[in-house]
């Protein structure tokens, strides 16, 4: 009988996902709360044909060279900026991600963060909890209007479109967007979104939501120069990736009220958060939870498991990122 392939689950996942994988593989798990360093990851990957990653594990040429048995890396995130995909393809290693299953949940959270930021939900709660609420007053925590205001979206993939539909159909918001490529007229009509260049997006948006993937090209896509072009009354929401916003420049813009407020779910160098962001009042901060509902996080982990099983057992991964590896 052929030996079953060995795989590593690089961060703790739900027990039913482990059980599903154990039906096909020798499985090494990772205890809850443990995050492997690169050296530990390389050590644990010796002899492994596959690994389930979460999006935080860097997969680059050095790791691939040190793990010659590796055939597939299955990310349970949709974003895969932790992959050096050309290096993976060169090494004949398949990468997969977890698209679609988190689109609507992440769009819900984008809207939640927009609402919390514009309407100053966490700032006013801190005030109340601190016992500072002495009387009702007309302008107490008066925020920015959401319904009917102009929503700008930078990055118009599946999640951006799901947010645009909520904004246009549910909140009567004019939606403008900028993206590497323009949507088809049918898709633009479905989410009632108008394509504009980046300068116009920055200038016109009352609320600017970032949903673009991180890459060298999108590094600091929003920095001091871009923040200076936004309205002083605008809010900025980042549910995309840390590094797309220059967090230090944003902290300055928030402190000096060059924009009104920001809502951030992702950070440069997370889980560290730029210390200046922790001291400005007009920012809502959440720990990378945009896709975090139990059904969605479960679907993401199952999709990653299905990619491992689909590829290593059946030769047919579900959501391959570099299918040229399959042809080779
Ligand atoms: C989460 O950030 C993801 O990319 O799925």
Short mmCIF file of C-alpha atoms and ligand atoms in Angstrom, two decimals:
data_model
loop_
_atom_site.label_atom_id
_atom_site.label_comp_id
_atom_site.label_asym_id
_atom_site.label_seq_id
_atom_site.Cartn_x
_atom_site.Cartn_y
_atom_site.Cartn_z
CA UNK A 1 0.00 0.00 0.00
CA UNK A 2 1.28 3.48 -0.87
CA UNK A 3 2.17 5.63 2.09
CA UNK A 4 -0.32 8.45 2.63
CA UNK A 5 1.06 11.94 1.96
CA UNK A 6 2.02 14.01 5.00
CA UNK A 7 0.75 17.54 5.45
CA UNK A 8 1.10 20.34 7.98
CA UNK A 9 -1.73 22.56 9.22
CA UNK A 10 0.36 25.65 9.98
CA UNK A 11 -2.11 27.30 12.37
CA UNK A 12 -4.93 25.87 14.44
CA UNK A 13 -8.18 25.23 12.51
CA UNK A 14 -11.57 23.80 13.49
CA UNK A 15 -11.58 20.08 14.52
CA UNK A 16 -13.87 18.97 11.67
CA UNK A 17 -11.34 20.34 9.15
CA UNK A 18 -8.55 18.36 10.83
CA UNK A 19 -10.73 15.21 10.77
CA UNK A 20 -11.51 15.69 7.08
CA UNK A 21 -7.79 15.96 6.28
CA UNK A 22 -6.93 12.96 8.48
CA UNK A 23 -9.11 10.79 6.22
CA UNK A 24 -6.53 11.28 3.47
CA UNK A 25 -3.22 12.35 5.00
CA UNK A 26 -0.81 11.98 7.88
CA UNK A 27 -1.57 15.31 9.52
CA UNK A 28 0.65 17.40 11.77
CA UNK A 29 -1.38 20.08 13.51
CA UNK A 30 -0.36 23.29 15.23
CA UNK A 31 -1.64 24.09 18.73
CA UNK A 32 -3.99 27.06 19.17
CA UNK A 33 -2.14 30.31 19.76
CA UNK A 34 1.10 29.10 18.13
CA UNK A 35 2.58 30.97 15.15
CA UNK A 36 5.72 29.33 13.71
CA UNK A 37 8.77 31.40 12.83
CA UNK A 38 10.10 30.87 9.29
CA UNK A 39 12.80 28.53 10.62
CA UNK A 40 10.27 26.49 12.62
CA UNK A 41 7.96 26.34 9.61
CA UNK A 42 10.78 24.99 7.42
CA UNK A 43 11.58 22.41 10.08
CA UNK A 44 7.98 21.24 10.32
CA UNK A 45 7.61 21.10 6.54
CA UNK A 46 10.36 18.51 6.12
CA UNK A 47 8.86 15.52 4.32
CA UNK A 48 5.47 17.27 3.91
CA UNK A 49 3.74 17.28 0.52
CA UNK A 50 1.26 19.99 1.48
CA UNK A 51 0.60 22.74 3.96
CA UNK A 52 -2.53 24.64 4.97
CA UNK A 53 -1.57 28.26 5.61
CA UNK A 54 -3.58 31.20 6.88
CA UNK A 55 -2.14 34.06 4.85
CA UNK A 56 0.46 35.02 7.43
CA UNK A 57 3.14 32.48 6.47
CA UNK A 58 5.70 33.75 3.96
CA UNK A 59 6.25 31.21 1.16
CA UNK A 60 9.32 32.30 -0.80
CA UNK A 61 12.24 30.87 -2.76
CA UNK A 62 14.33 30.26 0.37
CA UNK A 63 11.55 28.27 2.06
CA UNK A 64 10.82 26.33 -1.13
CA UNK A 65 14.49 25.42 -1.59
CA UNK A 66 14.58 24.13 1.99
CA UNK A 67 11.38 22.06 1.58
CA UNK A 68 11.94 19.89 -1.50
CA UNK A 69 8.98 17.57 -0.85
CA UNK A 70 6.42 20.38 -0.85
CA UNK A 71 3.88 20.22 -3.71
CA UNK A 72 1.02 22.51 -2.60
CA UNK A 73 0.44 25.47 -0.29
CA UNK A 74 -3.27 26.03 0.40
CA UNK A 75 -4.04 29.46 1.84
CA UNK A 76 -7.34 29.76 3.70
CA UNK A 77 -7.36 33.49 2.90
CA UNK A 78 -8.44 35.03 -0.38
CA UNK A 79 -5.42 37.37 -0.31
CA UNK A 80 -2.15 35.61 -1.08
CA UNK A 81 0.47 38.32 -0.81
CA UNK A 82 2.31 35.93 1.53
CA UNK A 83 3.09 33.85 -1.59
CA UNK A 84 5.95 34.55 -3.97
CA UNK A 85 3.90 32.98 -6.73
CA UNK A 86 6.57 33.14 -9.48
CA UNK A 87 9.01 31.37 -7.10
CA UNK A 88 6.35 28.74 -6.35
CA UNK A 89 5.69 28.20 -10.05
CA UNK A 90 9.43 27.93 -10.74
CA UNK A 91 9.71 25.32 -7.97
CA UNK A 92 6.67 23.43 -9.34
CA UNK A 93 4.66 24.14 -6.17
CA UNK A 94 0.94 24.83 -6.52
CA UNK A 95 -0.64 27.73 -4.62
CA UNK A 96 -4.36 27.94 -3.88
CA UNK A 97 -6.44 30.60 -2.11
CA UNK A 98 -10.01 30.85 -0.77
CA UNK A 99 -12.07 33.17 -2.99
CA UNK A 100 -15.86 33.65 -3.06
CA UNK A 101 -16.74 31.99 0.26
CA UNK A 102 -15.95 35.20 2.18
CA UNK A 103 -17.17 37.84 -0.26
CA UNK A 104 -20.53 38.74 1.31
CA UNK A 105 -19.34 38.43 4.92
CA UNK A 106 -16.36 40.68 4.24
CA UNK A 107 -18.59 43.18 2.45
CA UNK A 108 -20.89 43.20 5.51
CA UNK A 109 -17.91 44.04 7.70
CA UNK A 110 -16.69 46.75 5.34
CA UNK A 111 -20.07 48.36 5.79
CA UNK A 112 -20.03 47.81 9.56
CA UNK A 113 -16.65 49.52 9.81
CA UNK A 114 -17.84 52.37 7.60
CA UNK A 115 -20.93 52.89 9.77
CA UNK A 116 -18.97 52.63 13.04
CA UNK A 117 -16.38 55.11 11.79
CA UNK A 118 -18.70 57.67 10.22
CA UNK A 119 -21.10 57.56 13.18
CA UNK A 120 -18.32 57.49 15.82
CA UNK A 121 -19.65 54.35 17.51
CA UNK A 122 -16.52 53.23 19.37
CA UNK A 123 -15.36 56.75 20.25
CA UNK A 124 -18.73 57.53 21.86
CA UNK A 125 -18.80 54.17 23.64
CA UNK A 126 -15.39 54.86 25.20
CA UNK A 127 -16.75 58.24 26.39
CA UNK A 128 -19.82 56.58 27.93
CA UNK A 129 -17.85 53.78 29.61
CA UNK A 130 -15.47 56.37 31.09
CA UNK A 131 -18.46 57.98 32.87
CA UNK A 132 -18.09 61.20 30.88
CA UNK A 133 -21.70 61.38 29.68
CA UNK A 134 -23.30 64.13 31.78
CA UNK A 135 -26.09 65.38 29.54
CA UNK A 136 -27.59 64.96 26.09
CA UNK A 137 -26.57 67.72 23.72
CA UNK A 138 -27.42 68.54 20.14
CA UNK A 139 -23.97 67.98 18.67
CA UNK A 140 -22.82 65.15 20.93
CA UNK A 141 -20.70 62.86 18.73
CA UNK A 142 -22.28 64.28 15.61
CA UNK A 143 -20.74 62.28 12.77
CA UNK A 144 -20.86 62.10 9.01
CA UNK A 145 -23.91 61.12 6.98
CA UNK A 146 -23.73 57.67 5.40
CA UNK A 147 -26.94 57.36 3.35
CA UNK A 148 -26.91 59.50 0.25
CA UNK A 149 -23.22 60.42 0.58
CA UNK A 150 -20.69 59.46 -2.08
CA UNK A 151 -18.87 56.19 -1.56
CA UNK A 152 -15.49 55.77 -3.23
CA UNK A 153 -14.11 52.25 -3.65
CA UNK A 154 -10.47 51.61 -4.53
CA UNK A 155 -10.21 48.06 -5.90
CA UNK A 156 -13.35 46.70 -7.50
CA UNK A 157 -13.12 42.91 -7.34
CA UNK A 158 -15.78 40.64 -5.87
CA UNK A 159 -15.74 42.27 -2.41
CA UNK A 160 -15.72 45.81 -3.78
CA UNK A 161 -18.74 45.00 -5.95
CA UNK A 162 -20.60 43.44 -3.00
CA UNK A 163 -19.99 46.63 -0.99
CA UNK A 164 -21.11 48.78 -3.91
CA UNK A 165 -24.39 46.85 -4.17
CA UNK A 166 -25.09 47.39 -0.46
CA UNK A 167 -24.28 51.10 -0.75
CA UNK A 168 -26.24 51.81 -3.93
CA UNK A 169 -29.30 49.67 -3.30
CA UNK A 170 -29.54 49.84 0.49
CA UNK A 171 -28.25 53.32 1.32
CA UNK A 172 -28.92 55.31 -1.83
CA UNK A 173 -25.23 56.22 -2.13
CA UNK A 174 -23.71 57.32 -5.41
CA UNK A 175 -20.77 54.91 -5.87
CA UNK A 176 -17.57 55.84 -7.69
CA UNK A 177 -14.65 53.44 -8.06
CA UNK A 178 -11.14 53.09 -9.37
CA UNK A 179 -9.58 49.79 -10.34
CA UNK A 180 -6.73 48.47 -12.50
CA UNK A 181 -9.36 47.51 -15.07
CA UNK A 182 -12.81 48.90 -15.61
CA UNK A 183 -15.84 46.66 -14.99
CA UNK A 184 -18.07 45.61 -17.88
CA UNK A 185 -21.10 47.87 -18.41
CA UNK A 186 -23.30 45.03 -17.08
CA UNK A 187 -21.34 44.79 -13.81
CA UNK A 188 -21.23 48.59 -13.46
CA UNK A 189 -25.02 48.68 -13.87
CA UNK A 190 -25.54 45.86 -11.34
CA UNK A 191 -23.70 47.77 -8.62
CA UNK A 192 -24.62 51.24 -9.92
CA UNK A 193 -20.95 52.24 -9.86
CA UNK A 194 -19.17 54.85 -11.98
CA UNK A 195 -15.52 54.49 -12.98
CA UNK A 196 -13.27 57.50 -12.20
CA UNK A 197 -9.51 58.04 -12.10
CA UNK A 198 -7.74 57.85 -8.74
CA UNK A 199 -7.42 61.62 -8.34
CA UNK A 200 -11.16 62.11 -8.84
CA UNK A 201 -11.91 59.24 -6.46
CA UNK A 202 -9.82 60.87 -3.72
CA UNK A 203 -11.30 64.31 -4.37
CA UNK A 204 -14.99 63.33 -4.51
CA UNK A 205 -15.43 60.48 -2.02
CA UNK A 206 -17.19 61.26 1.26
CA UNK A 207 -16.12 57.77 2.38
CA UNK A 208 -13.24 55.93 0.76
CA UNK A 209 -13.13 52.15 1.12
CA UNK A 210 -10.00 50.18 0.22
CA UNK A 211 -10.51 46.65 -1.10
CA UNK A 212 -7.55 46.14 -3.41
CA UNK A 213 -4.97 43.35 -3.14
CA UNK A 214 -1.55 44.15 -1.67
CA UNK A 215 1.41 44.06 -4.05
CA UNK A 216 4.52 46.16 -4.65
CA UNK A 217 2.32 48.31 -6.91
CA UNK A 218 -0.26 49.00 -4.18
CA UNK A 219 2.29 49.61 -1.37
CA UNK A 220 1.32 52.94 0.27
CA UNK A 221 -1.34 53.57 -2.39
CA UNK A 222 -2.72 55.89 0.31
CA UNK A 223 0.04 58.02 1.80
CA UNK A 224 0.43 61.66 2.83
CA UNK A 225 -0.05 62.96 -0.74
CA UNK A 226 -3.27 61.00 -1.27
CA UNK A 227 -4.66 61.87 2.16
CA UNK A 228 -4.05 65.54 1.34
CA UNK A 229 -6.31 65.22 -1.69
CA UNK A 230 -9.25 63.86 0.33
CA UNK A 231 -12.02 66.00 1.81
CA UNK A 232 -11.37 67.13 5.40
CA UNK A 233 -14.76 65.62 6.24
CA UNK A 234 -13.95 62.24 4.62
CA UNK A 235 -13.56 58.85 6.27
CA UNK A 236 -11.11 56.19 5.12
CA UNK A 237 -11.77 52.46 5.60
CA UNK A 238 -9.10 49.78 5.06
CA UNK A 239 -10.29 46.16 4.99
CA UNK A 240 -7.75 45.18 2.32
CA UNK A 241 -4.21 44.69 3.62
CA UNK A 242 -1.71 46.43 5.81
CA UNK A 243 0.87 48.31 3.76
CA UNK A 244 -1.68 49.71 1.32
CA UNK A 245 -2.03 52.67 3.71
CA UNK A 246 1.01 54.46 5.13
CA UNK A 247 -0.14 54.10 8.75
CA UNK A 248 2.30 56.73 10.09
CA UNK A 249 1.04 59.31 7.57
CA UNK A 250 -2.55 58.37 8.37
CA UNK A 251 -2.01 58.89 12.11
CA UNK A 252 -0.72 62.41 11.38
CA UNK A 253 -3.68 63.18 9.07
CA UNK A 254 -6.13 61.96 11.73
CA UNK A 255 -4.48 63.90 14.53
CA UNK A 256 -4.41 67.08 12.46
CA UNK A 257 -8.00 66.43 11.25
CA UNK A 258 -6.94 66.57 7.61
CA UNK A 259 -9.51 63.80 7.23
CA UNK A 260 -12.32 63.23 9.71
CA UNK A 261 -11.86 59.59 10.69
CA UNK A 262 -10.60 56.15 9.70
CA UNK A 263 -11.65 52.55 10.24
CA UNK A 264 -8.86 49.99 10.01
CA UNK A 265 -9.06 46.20 10.10
CA UNK A 266 -5.54 45.63 8.74
CA UNK A 267 -2.18 47.17 9.61
CA UNK A 268 1.38 47.43 8.40
CA UNK A 269 3.35 44.73 10.25
CA UNK A 270 0.24 43.41 12.05
CA UNK A 271 -0.43 42.20 14.69
CA UNK A 272 1.67 45.22 15.67
CA UNK A 273 -0.26 48.48 15.34
CA UNK A 274 1.49 51.82 14.78
CA UNK A 275 1.57 53.36 18.29
CA UNK A 276 0.31 56.74 17.03
CA UNK A 277 -2.89 55.09 15.77
CA UNK A 278 -3.58 53.88 19.31
CA UNK A 279 -3.60 57.44 20.66
CA UNK A 280 -5.75 59.27 18.11
CA UNK A 281 -9.47 59.27 19.02
CA UNK A 282 -10.96 59.38 15.53
CA UNK A 283 -10.05 55.88 14.39
CA UNK A 284 -11.88 52.57 14.78
CA UNK A 285 -9.43 49.65 15.09
CA UNK A 286 -10.28 45.95 14.66
CA UNK A 287 -7.95 42.91 14.60
CA UNK A 288 -8.26 41.64 10.99
CA UNK A 289 -11.75 40.20 11.46
CA UNK A 290 -13.54 41.21 8.27
CA UNK A 291 -14.28 37.59 7.29
CA UNK A 292 -14.78 36.44 10.88
CA UNK A 293 -18.14 34.77 11.22
CA UNK A 294 -18.03 31.11 12.22
CA UNK A 295 -19.77 29.88 9.04
CA UNK A 296 -17.45 31.89 6.79
CA UNK A 297 -14.22 31.07 8.61
CA UNK A 298 -15.31 27.41 8.51
CA UNK A 299 -16.01 27.62 4.75
CA UNK A 300 -12.56 29.19 4.19
CA UNK A 301 -10.80 26.41 6.11
CA UNK A 302 -12.82 23.71 4.33
CA UNK A 303 -12.00 25.22 0.95
CA UNK A 304 -8.28 25.11 1.80
CA UNK A 305 -8.68 21.48 2.92
CA UNK A 306 -10.58 20.66 -0.29
CA UNK A 307 -7.71 22.14 -2.29
CA UNK A 308 -5.20 19.88 -0.50
CA UNK A 309 -7.40 16.81 -1.03
CA UNK A 310 -8.37 17.82 -4.58
CA UNK A 311 -4.75 18.22 -5.63
CA UNK A 312 -2.85 15.57 -3.66
CA UNK A 313 -5.51 12.85 -3.90
CA UNK A 314 -7.41 13.57 -7.10
CA UNK A 315 -5.04 15.84 -9.08
CA UNK A 316 -7.78 18.51 -9.32
CA UNK A 317 -7.43 21.50 -6.96
CA UNK A 318 -10.54 23.66 -6.56
CA UNK A 319 -9.06 27.16 -6.76
CA UNK A 320 -5.52 27.03 -8.19
CA UNK A 321 -3.55 30.26 -8.50
CA UNK A 322 -0.78 28.97 -10.78
CA UNK A 323 -2.47 26.22 -12.84
CA UNK A 324 0.58 26.11 -15.12
CA UNK A 325 2.11 23.90 -12.42
CA UNK A 326 -0.62 21.33 -13.15
CA UNK A 327 0.12 21.35 -16.88
CA UNK A 328 3.83 20.84 -16.17
C1 LIG B 1 -8.24 37.93 4.66
O1 LIG B 1 -7.66 38.93 4.88
C2 LIG B 1 -8.19 37.21 3.42
O2 LIG B 1 -7.41 37.59 2.53
O3 LIG B 1 -8.94 36.25 3.28
#
